[in-house]
CSV table of C-alpha atoms in Angstrom, one decimal:
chain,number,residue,atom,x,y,z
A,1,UNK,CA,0.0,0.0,0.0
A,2,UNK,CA,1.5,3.6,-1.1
A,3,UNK,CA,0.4,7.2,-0.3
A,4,UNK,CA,-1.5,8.4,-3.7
A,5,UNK,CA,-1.9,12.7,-3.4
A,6,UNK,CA,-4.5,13.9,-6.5
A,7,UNK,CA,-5.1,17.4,-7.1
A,8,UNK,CA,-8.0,18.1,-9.2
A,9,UNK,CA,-8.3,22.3,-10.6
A,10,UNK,CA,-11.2,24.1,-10.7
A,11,UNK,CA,-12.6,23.2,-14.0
A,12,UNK,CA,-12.4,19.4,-12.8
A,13,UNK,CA,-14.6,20.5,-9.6
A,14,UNK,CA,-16.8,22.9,-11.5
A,15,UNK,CA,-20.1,21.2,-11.0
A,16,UNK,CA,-21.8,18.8,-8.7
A,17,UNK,CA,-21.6,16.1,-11.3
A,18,UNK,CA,-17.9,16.9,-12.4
A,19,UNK,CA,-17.1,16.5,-8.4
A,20,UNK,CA,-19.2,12.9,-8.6
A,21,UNK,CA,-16.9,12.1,-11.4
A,22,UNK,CA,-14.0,13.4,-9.3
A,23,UNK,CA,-15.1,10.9,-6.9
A,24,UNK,CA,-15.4,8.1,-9.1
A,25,UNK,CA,-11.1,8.7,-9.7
A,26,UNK,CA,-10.3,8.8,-6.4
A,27,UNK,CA,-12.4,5.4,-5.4
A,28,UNK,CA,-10.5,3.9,-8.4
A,29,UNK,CA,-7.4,4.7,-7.1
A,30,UNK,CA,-8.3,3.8,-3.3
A,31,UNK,CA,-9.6,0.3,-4.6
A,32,UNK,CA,-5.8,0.0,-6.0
A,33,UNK,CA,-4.9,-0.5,-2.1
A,34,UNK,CA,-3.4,3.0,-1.7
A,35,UNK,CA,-4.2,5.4,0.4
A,36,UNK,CA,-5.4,8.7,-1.1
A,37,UNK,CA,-5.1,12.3,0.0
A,38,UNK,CA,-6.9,14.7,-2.5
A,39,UNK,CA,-6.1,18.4,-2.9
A,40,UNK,CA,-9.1,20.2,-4.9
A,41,UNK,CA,-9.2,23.8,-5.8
A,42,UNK,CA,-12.3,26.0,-5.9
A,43,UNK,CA,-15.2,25.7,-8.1
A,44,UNK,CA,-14.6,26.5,-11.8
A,45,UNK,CA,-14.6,30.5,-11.8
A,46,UNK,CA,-15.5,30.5,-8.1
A,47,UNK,CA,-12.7,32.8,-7.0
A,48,UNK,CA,-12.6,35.3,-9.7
A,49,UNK,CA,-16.1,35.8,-8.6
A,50,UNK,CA,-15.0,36.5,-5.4
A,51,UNK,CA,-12.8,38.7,-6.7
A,52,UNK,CA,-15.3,40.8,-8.5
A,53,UNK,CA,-17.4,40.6,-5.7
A,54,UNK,CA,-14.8,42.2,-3.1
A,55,UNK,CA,-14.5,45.0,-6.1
A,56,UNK,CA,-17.4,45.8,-6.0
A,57,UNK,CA,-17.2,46.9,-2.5
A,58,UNK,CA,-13.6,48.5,-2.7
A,59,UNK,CA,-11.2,48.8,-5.4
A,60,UNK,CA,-8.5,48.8,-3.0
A,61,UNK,CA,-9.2,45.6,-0.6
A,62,UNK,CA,-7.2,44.4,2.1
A,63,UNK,CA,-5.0,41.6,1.3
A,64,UNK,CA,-5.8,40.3,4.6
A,65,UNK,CA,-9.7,40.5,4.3
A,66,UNK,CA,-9.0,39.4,0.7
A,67,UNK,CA,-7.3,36.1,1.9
A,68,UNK,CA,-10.1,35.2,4.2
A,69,UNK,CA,-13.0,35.7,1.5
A,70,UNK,CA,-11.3,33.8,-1.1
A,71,UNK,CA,-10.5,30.7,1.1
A,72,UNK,CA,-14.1,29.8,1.1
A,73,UNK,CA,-13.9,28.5,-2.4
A,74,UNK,CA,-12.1,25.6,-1.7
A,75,UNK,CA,-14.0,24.8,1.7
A,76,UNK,CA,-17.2,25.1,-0.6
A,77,UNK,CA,-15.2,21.9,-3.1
A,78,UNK,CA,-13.8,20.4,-0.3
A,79,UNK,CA,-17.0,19.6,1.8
A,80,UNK,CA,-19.0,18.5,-1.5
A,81,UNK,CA,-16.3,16.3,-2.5
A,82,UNK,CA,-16.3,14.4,0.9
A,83,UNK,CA,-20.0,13.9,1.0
A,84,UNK,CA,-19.8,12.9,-2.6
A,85,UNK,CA,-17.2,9.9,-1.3
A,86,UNK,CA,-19.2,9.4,1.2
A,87,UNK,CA,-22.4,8.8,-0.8
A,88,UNK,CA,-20.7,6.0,-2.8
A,89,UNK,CA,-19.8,4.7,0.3
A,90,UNK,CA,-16.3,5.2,1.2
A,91,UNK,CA,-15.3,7.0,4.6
A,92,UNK,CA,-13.7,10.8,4.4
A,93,UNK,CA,-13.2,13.5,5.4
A,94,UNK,CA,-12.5,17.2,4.5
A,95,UNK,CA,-9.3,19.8,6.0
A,96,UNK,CA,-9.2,23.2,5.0
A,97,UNK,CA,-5.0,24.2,4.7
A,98,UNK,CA,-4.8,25.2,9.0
A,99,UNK,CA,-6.7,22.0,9.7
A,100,UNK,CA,-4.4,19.6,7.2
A,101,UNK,CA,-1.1,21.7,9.1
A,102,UNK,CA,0.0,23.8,6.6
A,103,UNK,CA,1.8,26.7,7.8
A,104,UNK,CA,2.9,29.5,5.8
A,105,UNK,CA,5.2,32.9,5.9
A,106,UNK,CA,3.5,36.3,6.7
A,107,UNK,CA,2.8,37.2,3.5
A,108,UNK,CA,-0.8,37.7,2.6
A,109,UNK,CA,-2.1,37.3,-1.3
A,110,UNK,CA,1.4,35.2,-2.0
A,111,UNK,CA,2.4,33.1,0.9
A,112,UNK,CA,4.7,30.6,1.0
A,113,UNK,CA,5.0,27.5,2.8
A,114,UNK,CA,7.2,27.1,5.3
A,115,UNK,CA,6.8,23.5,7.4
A,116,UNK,CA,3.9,21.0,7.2
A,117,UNK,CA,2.5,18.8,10.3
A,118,UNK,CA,1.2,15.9,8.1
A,119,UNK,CA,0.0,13.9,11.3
A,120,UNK,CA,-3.8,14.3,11.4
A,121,UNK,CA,-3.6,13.6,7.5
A,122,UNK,CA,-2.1,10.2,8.5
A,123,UNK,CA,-4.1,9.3,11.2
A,124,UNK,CA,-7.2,9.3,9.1
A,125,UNK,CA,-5.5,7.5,6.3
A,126,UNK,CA,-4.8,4.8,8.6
A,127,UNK,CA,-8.3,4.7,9.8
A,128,UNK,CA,-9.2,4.0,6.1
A,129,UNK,CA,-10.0,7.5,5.6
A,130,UNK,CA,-9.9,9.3,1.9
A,131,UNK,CA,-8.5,12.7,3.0
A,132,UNK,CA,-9.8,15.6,1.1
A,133,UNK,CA,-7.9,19.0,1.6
A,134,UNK,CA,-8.2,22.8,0.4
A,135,UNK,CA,-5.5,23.8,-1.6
A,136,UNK,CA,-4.1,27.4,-1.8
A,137,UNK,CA,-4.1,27.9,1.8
A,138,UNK,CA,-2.8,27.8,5.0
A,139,UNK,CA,-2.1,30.0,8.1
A,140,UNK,CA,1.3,31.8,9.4
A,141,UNK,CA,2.1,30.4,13.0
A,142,UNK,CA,-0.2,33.3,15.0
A,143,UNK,CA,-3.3,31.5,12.8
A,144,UNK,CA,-3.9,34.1,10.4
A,145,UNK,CA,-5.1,33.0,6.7
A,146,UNK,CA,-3.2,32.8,3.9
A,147,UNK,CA,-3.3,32.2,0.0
A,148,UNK,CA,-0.8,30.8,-1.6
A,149,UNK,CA,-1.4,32.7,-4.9
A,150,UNK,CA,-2.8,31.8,-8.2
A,151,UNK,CA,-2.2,28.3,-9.4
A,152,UNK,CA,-1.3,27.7,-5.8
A,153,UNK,CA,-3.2,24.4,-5.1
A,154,UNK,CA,-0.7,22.6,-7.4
A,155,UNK,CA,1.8,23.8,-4.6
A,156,UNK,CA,-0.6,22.2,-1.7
A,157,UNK,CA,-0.9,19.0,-3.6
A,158,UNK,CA,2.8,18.1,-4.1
A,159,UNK,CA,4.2,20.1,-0.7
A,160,UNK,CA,1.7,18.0,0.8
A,161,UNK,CA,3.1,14.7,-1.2
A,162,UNK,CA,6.7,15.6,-0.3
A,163,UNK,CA,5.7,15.6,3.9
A,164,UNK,CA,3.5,12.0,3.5
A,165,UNK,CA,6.7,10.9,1.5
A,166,UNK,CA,4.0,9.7,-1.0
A,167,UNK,CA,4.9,7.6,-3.7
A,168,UNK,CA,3.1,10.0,-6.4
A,169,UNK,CA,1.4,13.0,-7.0
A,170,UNK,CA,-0.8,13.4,-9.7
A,171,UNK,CA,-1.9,16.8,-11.1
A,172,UNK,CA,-4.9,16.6,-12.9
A,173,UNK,CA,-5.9,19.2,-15.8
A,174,UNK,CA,-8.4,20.1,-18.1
A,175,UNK,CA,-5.8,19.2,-20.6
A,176,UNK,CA,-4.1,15.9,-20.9
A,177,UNK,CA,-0.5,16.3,-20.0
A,178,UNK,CA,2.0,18.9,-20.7
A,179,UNK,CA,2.1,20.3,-24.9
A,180,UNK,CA,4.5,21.8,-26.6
A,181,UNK,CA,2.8,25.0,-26.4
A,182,UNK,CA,-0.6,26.4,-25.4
A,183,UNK,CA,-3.2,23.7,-28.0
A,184,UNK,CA,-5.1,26.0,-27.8
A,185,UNK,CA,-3.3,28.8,-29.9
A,186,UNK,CA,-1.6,25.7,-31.5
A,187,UNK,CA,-3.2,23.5,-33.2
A,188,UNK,CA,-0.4,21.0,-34.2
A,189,UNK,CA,1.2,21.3,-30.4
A,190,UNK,CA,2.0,17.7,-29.0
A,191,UNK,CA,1.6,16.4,-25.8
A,192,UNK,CA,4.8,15.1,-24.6
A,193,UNK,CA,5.4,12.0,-23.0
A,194,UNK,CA,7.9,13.3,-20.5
A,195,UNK,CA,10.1,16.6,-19.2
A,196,UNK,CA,12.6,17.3,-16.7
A,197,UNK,CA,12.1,19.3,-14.0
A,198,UNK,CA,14.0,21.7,-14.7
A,199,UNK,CA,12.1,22.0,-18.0
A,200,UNK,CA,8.9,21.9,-16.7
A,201,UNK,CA,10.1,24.8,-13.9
A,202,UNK,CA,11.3,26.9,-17.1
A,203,UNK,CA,8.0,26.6,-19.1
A,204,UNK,CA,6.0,27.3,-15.5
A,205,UNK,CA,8.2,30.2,-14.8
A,206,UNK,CA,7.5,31.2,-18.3
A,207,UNK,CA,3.9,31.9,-18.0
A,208,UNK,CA,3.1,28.0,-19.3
A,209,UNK,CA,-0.4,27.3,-16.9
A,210,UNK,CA,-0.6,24.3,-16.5
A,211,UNK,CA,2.1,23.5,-13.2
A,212,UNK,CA,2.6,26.0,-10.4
A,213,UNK,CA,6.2,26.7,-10.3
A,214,UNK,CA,6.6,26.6,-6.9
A,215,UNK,CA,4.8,22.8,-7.1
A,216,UNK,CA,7.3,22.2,-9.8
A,217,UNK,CA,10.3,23.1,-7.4
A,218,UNK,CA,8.9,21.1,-4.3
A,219,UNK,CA,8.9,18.1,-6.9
A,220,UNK,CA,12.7,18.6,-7.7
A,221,UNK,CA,13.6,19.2,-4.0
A,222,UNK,CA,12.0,16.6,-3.1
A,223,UNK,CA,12.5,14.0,-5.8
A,224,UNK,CA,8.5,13.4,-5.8
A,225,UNK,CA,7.3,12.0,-9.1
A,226,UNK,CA,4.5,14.1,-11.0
A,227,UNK,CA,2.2,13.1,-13.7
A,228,UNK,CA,0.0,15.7,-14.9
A,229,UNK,CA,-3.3,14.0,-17.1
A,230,UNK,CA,-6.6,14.8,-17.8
A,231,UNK,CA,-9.5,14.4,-14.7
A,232,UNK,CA,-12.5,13.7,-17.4
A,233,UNK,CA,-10.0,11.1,-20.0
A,234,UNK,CA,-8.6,8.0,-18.8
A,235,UNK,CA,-5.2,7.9,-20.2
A,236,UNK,CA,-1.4,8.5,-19.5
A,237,UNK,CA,-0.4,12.1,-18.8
A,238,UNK,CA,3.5,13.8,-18.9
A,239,UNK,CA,5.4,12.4,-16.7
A,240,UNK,CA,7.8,15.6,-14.8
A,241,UNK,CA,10.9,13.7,-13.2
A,242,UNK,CA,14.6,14.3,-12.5
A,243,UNK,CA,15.8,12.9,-16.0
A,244,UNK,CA,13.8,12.0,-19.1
A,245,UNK,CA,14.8,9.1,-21.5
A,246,UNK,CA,12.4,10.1,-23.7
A,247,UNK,CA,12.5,12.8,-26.6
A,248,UNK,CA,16.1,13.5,-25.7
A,249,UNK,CA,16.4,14.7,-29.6
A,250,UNK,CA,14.2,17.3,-29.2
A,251,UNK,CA,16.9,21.0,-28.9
A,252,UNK,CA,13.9,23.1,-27.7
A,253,UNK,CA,11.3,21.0,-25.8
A,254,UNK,CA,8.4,23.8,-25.7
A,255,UNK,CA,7.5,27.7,-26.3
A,256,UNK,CA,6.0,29.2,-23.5
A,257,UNK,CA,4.2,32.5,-23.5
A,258,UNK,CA,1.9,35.4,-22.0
A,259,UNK,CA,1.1,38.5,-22.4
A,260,UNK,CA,0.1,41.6,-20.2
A,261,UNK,CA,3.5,42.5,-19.8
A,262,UNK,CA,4.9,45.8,-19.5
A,263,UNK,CA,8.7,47.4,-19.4
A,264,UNK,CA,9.4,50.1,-16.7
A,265,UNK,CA,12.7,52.3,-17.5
A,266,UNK,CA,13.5,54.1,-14.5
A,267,UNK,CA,15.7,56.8,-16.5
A,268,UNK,CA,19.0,59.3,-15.2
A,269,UNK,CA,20.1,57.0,-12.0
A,270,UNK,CA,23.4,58.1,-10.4
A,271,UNK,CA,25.8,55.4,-11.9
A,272,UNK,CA,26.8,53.7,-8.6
A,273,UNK,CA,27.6,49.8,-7.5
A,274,UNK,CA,23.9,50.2,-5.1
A,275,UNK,CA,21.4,51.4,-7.5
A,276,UNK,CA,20.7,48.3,-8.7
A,277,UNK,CA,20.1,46.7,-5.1
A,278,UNK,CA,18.3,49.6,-4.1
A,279,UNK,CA,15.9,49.6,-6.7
A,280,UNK,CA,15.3,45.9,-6.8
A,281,UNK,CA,15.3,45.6,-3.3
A,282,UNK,CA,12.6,48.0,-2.6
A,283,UNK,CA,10.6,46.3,-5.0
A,284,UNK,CA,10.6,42.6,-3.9
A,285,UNK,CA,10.2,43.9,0.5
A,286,UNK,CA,6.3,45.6,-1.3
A,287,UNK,CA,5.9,41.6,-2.8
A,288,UNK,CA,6.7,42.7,-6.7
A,289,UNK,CA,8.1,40.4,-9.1
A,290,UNK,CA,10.4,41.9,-11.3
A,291,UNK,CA,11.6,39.8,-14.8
A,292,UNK,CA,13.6,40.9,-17.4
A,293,UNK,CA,16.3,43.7,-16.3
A,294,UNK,CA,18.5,45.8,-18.8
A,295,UNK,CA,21.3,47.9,-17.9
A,296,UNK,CA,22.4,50.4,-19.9
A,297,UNK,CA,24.6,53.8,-19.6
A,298,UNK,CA,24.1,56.7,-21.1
A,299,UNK,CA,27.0,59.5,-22.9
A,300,UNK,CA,26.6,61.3,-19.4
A,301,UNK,CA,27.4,58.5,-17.5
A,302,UNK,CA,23.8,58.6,-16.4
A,303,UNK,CA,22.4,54.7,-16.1
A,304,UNK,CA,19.1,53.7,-17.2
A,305,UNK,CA,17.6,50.7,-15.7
A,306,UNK,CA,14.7,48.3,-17.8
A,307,UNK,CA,12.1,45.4,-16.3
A,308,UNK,CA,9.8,43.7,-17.3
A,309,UNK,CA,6.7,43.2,-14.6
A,310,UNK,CA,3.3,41.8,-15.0
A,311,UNK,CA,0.9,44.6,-16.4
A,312,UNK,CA,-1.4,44.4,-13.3
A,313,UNK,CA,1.3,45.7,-10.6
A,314,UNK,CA,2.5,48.8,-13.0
A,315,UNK,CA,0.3,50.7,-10.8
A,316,UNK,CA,2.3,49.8,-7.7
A,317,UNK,CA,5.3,50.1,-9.1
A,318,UNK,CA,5.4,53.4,-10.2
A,319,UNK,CA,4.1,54.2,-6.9
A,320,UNK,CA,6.9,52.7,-4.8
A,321,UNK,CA,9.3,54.3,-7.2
A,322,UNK,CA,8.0,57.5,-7.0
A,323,UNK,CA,7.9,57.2,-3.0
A,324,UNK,CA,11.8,56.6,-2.8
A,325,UNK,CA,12.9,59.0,-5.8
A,326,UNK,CA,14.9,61.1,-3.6
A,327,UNK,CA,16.9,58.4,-2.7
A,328,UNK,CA,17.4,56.7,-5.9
A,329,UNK,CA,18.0,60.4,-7.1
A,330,UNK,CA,16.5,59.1,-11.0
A,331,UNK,CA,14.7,61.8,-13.6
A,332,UNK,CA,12.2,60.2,-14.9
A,333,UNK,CA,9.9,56.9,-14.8
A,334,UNK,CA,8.7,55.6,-18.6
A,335,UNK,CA,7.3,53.0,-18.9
A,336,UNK,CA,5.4,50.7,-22.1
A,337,UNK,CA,2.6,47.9,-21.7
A,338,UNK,CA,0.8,46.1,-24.5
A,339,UNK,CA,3.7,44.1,-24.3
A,340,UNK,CA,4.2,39.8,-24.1
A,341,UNK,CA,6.8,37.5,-23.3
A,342,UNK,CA,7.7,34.5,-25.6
A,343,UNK,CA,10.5,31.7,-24.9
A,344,UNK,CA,11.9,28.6,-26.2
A,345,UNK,CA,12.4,26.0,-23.4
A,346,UNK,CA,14.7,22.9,-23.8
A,347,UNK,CA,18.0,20.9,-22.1
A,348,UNK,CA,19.3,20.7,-25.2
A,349,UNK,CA,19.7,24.1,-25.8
A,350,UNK,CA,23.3,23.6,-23.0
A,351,UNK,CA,25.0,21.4,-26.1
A,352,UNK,CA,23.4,23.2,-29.2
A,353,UNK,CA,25.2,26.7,-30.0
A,354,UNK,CA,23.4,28.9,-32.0
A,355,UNK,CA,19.6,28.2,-30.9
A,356,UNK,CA,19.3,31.5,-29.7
A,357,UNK,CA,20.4,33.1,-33.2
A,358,UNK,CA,17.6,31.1,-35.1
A,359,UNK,CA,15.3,32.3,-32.7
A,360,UNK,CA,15.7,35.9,-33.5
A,361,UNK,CA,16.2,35.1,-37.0
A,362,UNK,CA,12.9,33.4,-37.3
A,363,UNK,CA,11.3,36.3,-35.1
A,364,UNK,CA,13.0,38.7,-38.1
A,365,UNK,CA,11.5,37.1,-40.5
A,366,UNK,CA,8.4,37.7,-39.2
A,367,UNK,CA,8.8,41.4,-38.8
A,368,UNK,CA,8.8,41.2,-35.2
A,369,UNK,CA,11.1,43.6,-32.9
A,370,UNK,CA,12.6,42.1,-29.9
A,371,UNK,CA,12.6,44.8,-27.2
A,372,UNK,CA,14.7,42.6,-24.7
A,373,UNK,CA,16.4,39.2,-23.8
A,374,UNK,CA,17.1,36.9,-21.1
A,375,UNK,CA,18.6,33.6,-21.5
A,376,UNK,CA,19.7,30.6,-19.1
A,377,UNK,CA,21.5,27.2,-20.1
A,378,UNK,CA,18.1,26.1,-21.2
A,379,UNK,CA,15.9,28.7,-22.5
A,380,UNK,CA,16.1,32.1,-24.0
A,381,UNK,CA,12.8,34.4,-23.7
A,382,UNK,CA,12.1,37.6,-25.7
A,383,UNK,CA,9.6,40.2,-25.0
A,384,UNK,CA,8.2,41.4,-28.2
A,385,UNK,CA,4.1,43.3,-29.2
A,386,UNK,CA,1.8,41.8,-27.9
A,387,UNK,CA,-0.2,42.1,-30.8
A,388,UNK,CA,2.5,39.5,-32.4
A,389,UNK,CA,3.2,36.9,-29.5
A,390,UNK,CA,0.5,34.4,-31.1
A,391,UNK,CA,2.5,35.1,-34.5
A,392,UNK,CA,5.7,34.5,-33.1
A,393,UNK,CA,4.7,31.2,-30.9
A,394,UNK,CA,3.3,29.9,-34.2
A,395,UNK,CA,6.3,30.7,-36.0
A,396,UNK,CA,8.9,28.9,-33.1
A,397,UNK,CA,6.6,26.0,-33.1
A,398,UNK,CA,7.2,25.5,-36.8
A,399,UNK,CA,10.7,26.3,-37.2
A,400,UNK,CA,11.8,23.7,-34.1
A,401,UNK,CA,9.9,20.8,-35.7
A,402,UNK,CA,8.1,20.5,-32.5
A,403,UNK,CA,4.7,18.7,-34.0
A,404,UNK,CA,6.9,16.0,-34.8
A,405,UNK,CA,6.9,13.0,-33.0
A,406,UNK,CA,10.7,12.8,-31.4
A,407,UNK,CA,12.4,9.4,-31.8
A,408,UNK,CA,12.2,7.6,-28.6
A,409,UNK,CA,15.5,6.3,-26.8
């Protein structure tokens, strides 16, 4: 008998009888002999209308406030999931994050998690019990909510996985495994039949929405084995693990994408060794994720620092910026959105030179203008107009063969 952890999204759960199907997969697995802990997310668009909801109260709501209103999504899943089980008559029972002992950081809207008390999960898995817990949650250690962020429930289910020392977690989608690229701007994208980690952390990173990253990096920590496959299809997924033996031919392994994307120049800084902590320190203490970053100097020895953040915090950042300008001394804040971020992802990109250079040239040939670049060992991602990123995906898909099937070694 092994530890089985399931996490089903909100799409899977988005009906009473998608959540009687969600049953029926769990019972499947439990009448395999393992025991089953299953992490379920809210209710198809549950918490974006919770979202709207809180704005239309405030437009400025309190991420603490905000935190408590959106945990009742998954308590609604949760609950309705265990009586579902226990309908077909198989003994559970429901945790919200606090209850399962989750325990996150202080850091409301985006929490992390930061130690895990799995024992009242195991207890009632050795009572026979089919545990069912909320994922996206958990409290900080004085017992105040938290969200883990979007996408976070991924995090839940393998975190979760890595403390029961499970034998597997499976992550199931509305899609079948992990593509290529997005199918549904794609039409030829493949589903692949396995990726690294470190892969599958690149493409999640890269705005690909189908694994949390930070689920992706407690799977690498913690050597857990992930297959992500469909909840309503019955057949093998994408298997994420440390090494793959599979499609090792394939140079770039996917294209990841997204846009609302915007470039902040923070223009006339004093050119001195702290301006660039300064800046991106102040940033990350308000919670802001900054990506791309460009460096340049101008004939006045002036320097001119570019990013590239998420279109929905420009707001934000603008403001902090313009709260600590007489310390970072700059002139002047520009800043351009309407923007999107497209990469090429693969392992094989470390013994291939010259991937990058077809990239641009294919991205050329299409007219398109490359207003930055950032590259790693196994990806190199571009932010170009938005108004081109499904031209250029289609374009990267083509030119690295990736509809093909890859030889199998």
């Amino acid at each position: 008998m092994g530890i089985i952890v399931q996490k089903f999204g909100g799409t899977s759960v988005g009906s009473a009888e998608r959540i009687m199907h969600v049953a029926n997969r769990v019972i499947q697995e439990k009448q395999r002999g393992n025991q089953v802990v299953v992490v379920v997310s809210a209710m198809g668009k549950s918490t974006d209308q919770l979202v709207d909801l809180a704005g239309k109260i405030t437009s400025k709501p309190s991420k603490r406030e905000l935190d408590m209103l959106l945990t009742t999504g998954e308590q609604v899943t949760i609950s309705l999931l265990a009586l579902a089980l226990m309908e077909k008559g198989y003994e559970a029972i429901s945790y919200t994050g606090w209850q399962a002992g989750i325990e996150t950081e202080e850091q409301h809207g985006n929490a992390r998690i930061t130690n895990i008390n799995p024992e009242k999960i195991k207890t009632e898995l050795d009572r026979g019990k089919i545990v069912v817990v909320a994922g996206f949650q958990g409290a900080t250690k004085d017992g105040q909510i938290t969200t883990l962020g979007r996408g976070g429930s991924d995090t839940t289910a393998v975190a979760l996985a890595a403390a029961l020392e499970a034998d597997k977690c499976d992550i199931y989608t509305d899609v079948t495994g992990v593509f290529t690229t997005d199918p549904r701007v794609v039409k030829n994208a493949r589903k692949l039949a396995a990726i690294s980690y470190d892969e599958m952390l690149e493409l999640a990173n890269l705005g690909a929405g189908v694994l949390h990253p930070r689920a992706v990096e407690f799977a690498k920590n913690y050597k857990i084995p992930l297959e992500v496959r469909s909840s309503m299809e019955d057949e093998r997924g994408t298997i994420v693990e440390e090494e793959t033996s599979m499609e090792e031919n394939l140079i770039v392994k996917g294209i990841a994408f997204e846009d609302q994307v915007t470039r902040v120049s923070v223009i006339g800084l004093p050119n001195e060794l702290t301006t660039l902590s300064t800046i991106f320190s102040t940033l990350a203490s308000h919670g802001l994720n900054v990506d791309i970053i460009i460096q340049s100097t101008t004939n006045d020895k002036k320097t001119i620092i570019s990013f590239s953040i998420k279109t929905s915090d420009l707001d934000e950042t603008i403001s902090i910026l313009e709260q600590e300008k007489s310390s970072l001394k700059y002139e002047k804040i520009e800043s351009e959105s309407n923007l999107a971020k497209v990469s090429i992802v693969g392992s094989g990109m470390v013994s291939n030179p010259g991937v990058a250079a077809r990239m641009f040239s294919v991205l050329a040939d299409n007219g398109i203008d490359v207003k930055m670049v950032s590259t790693s060992e196994i990806k190199v991602s571009t932010v170009i107009s938005g108004e081109q990123m499904v031209t250029a995906v289609d374009a990267l898909h083509s030119t690295f063969e990736l509809s093909k099937e890859a030889a199998q070694v």
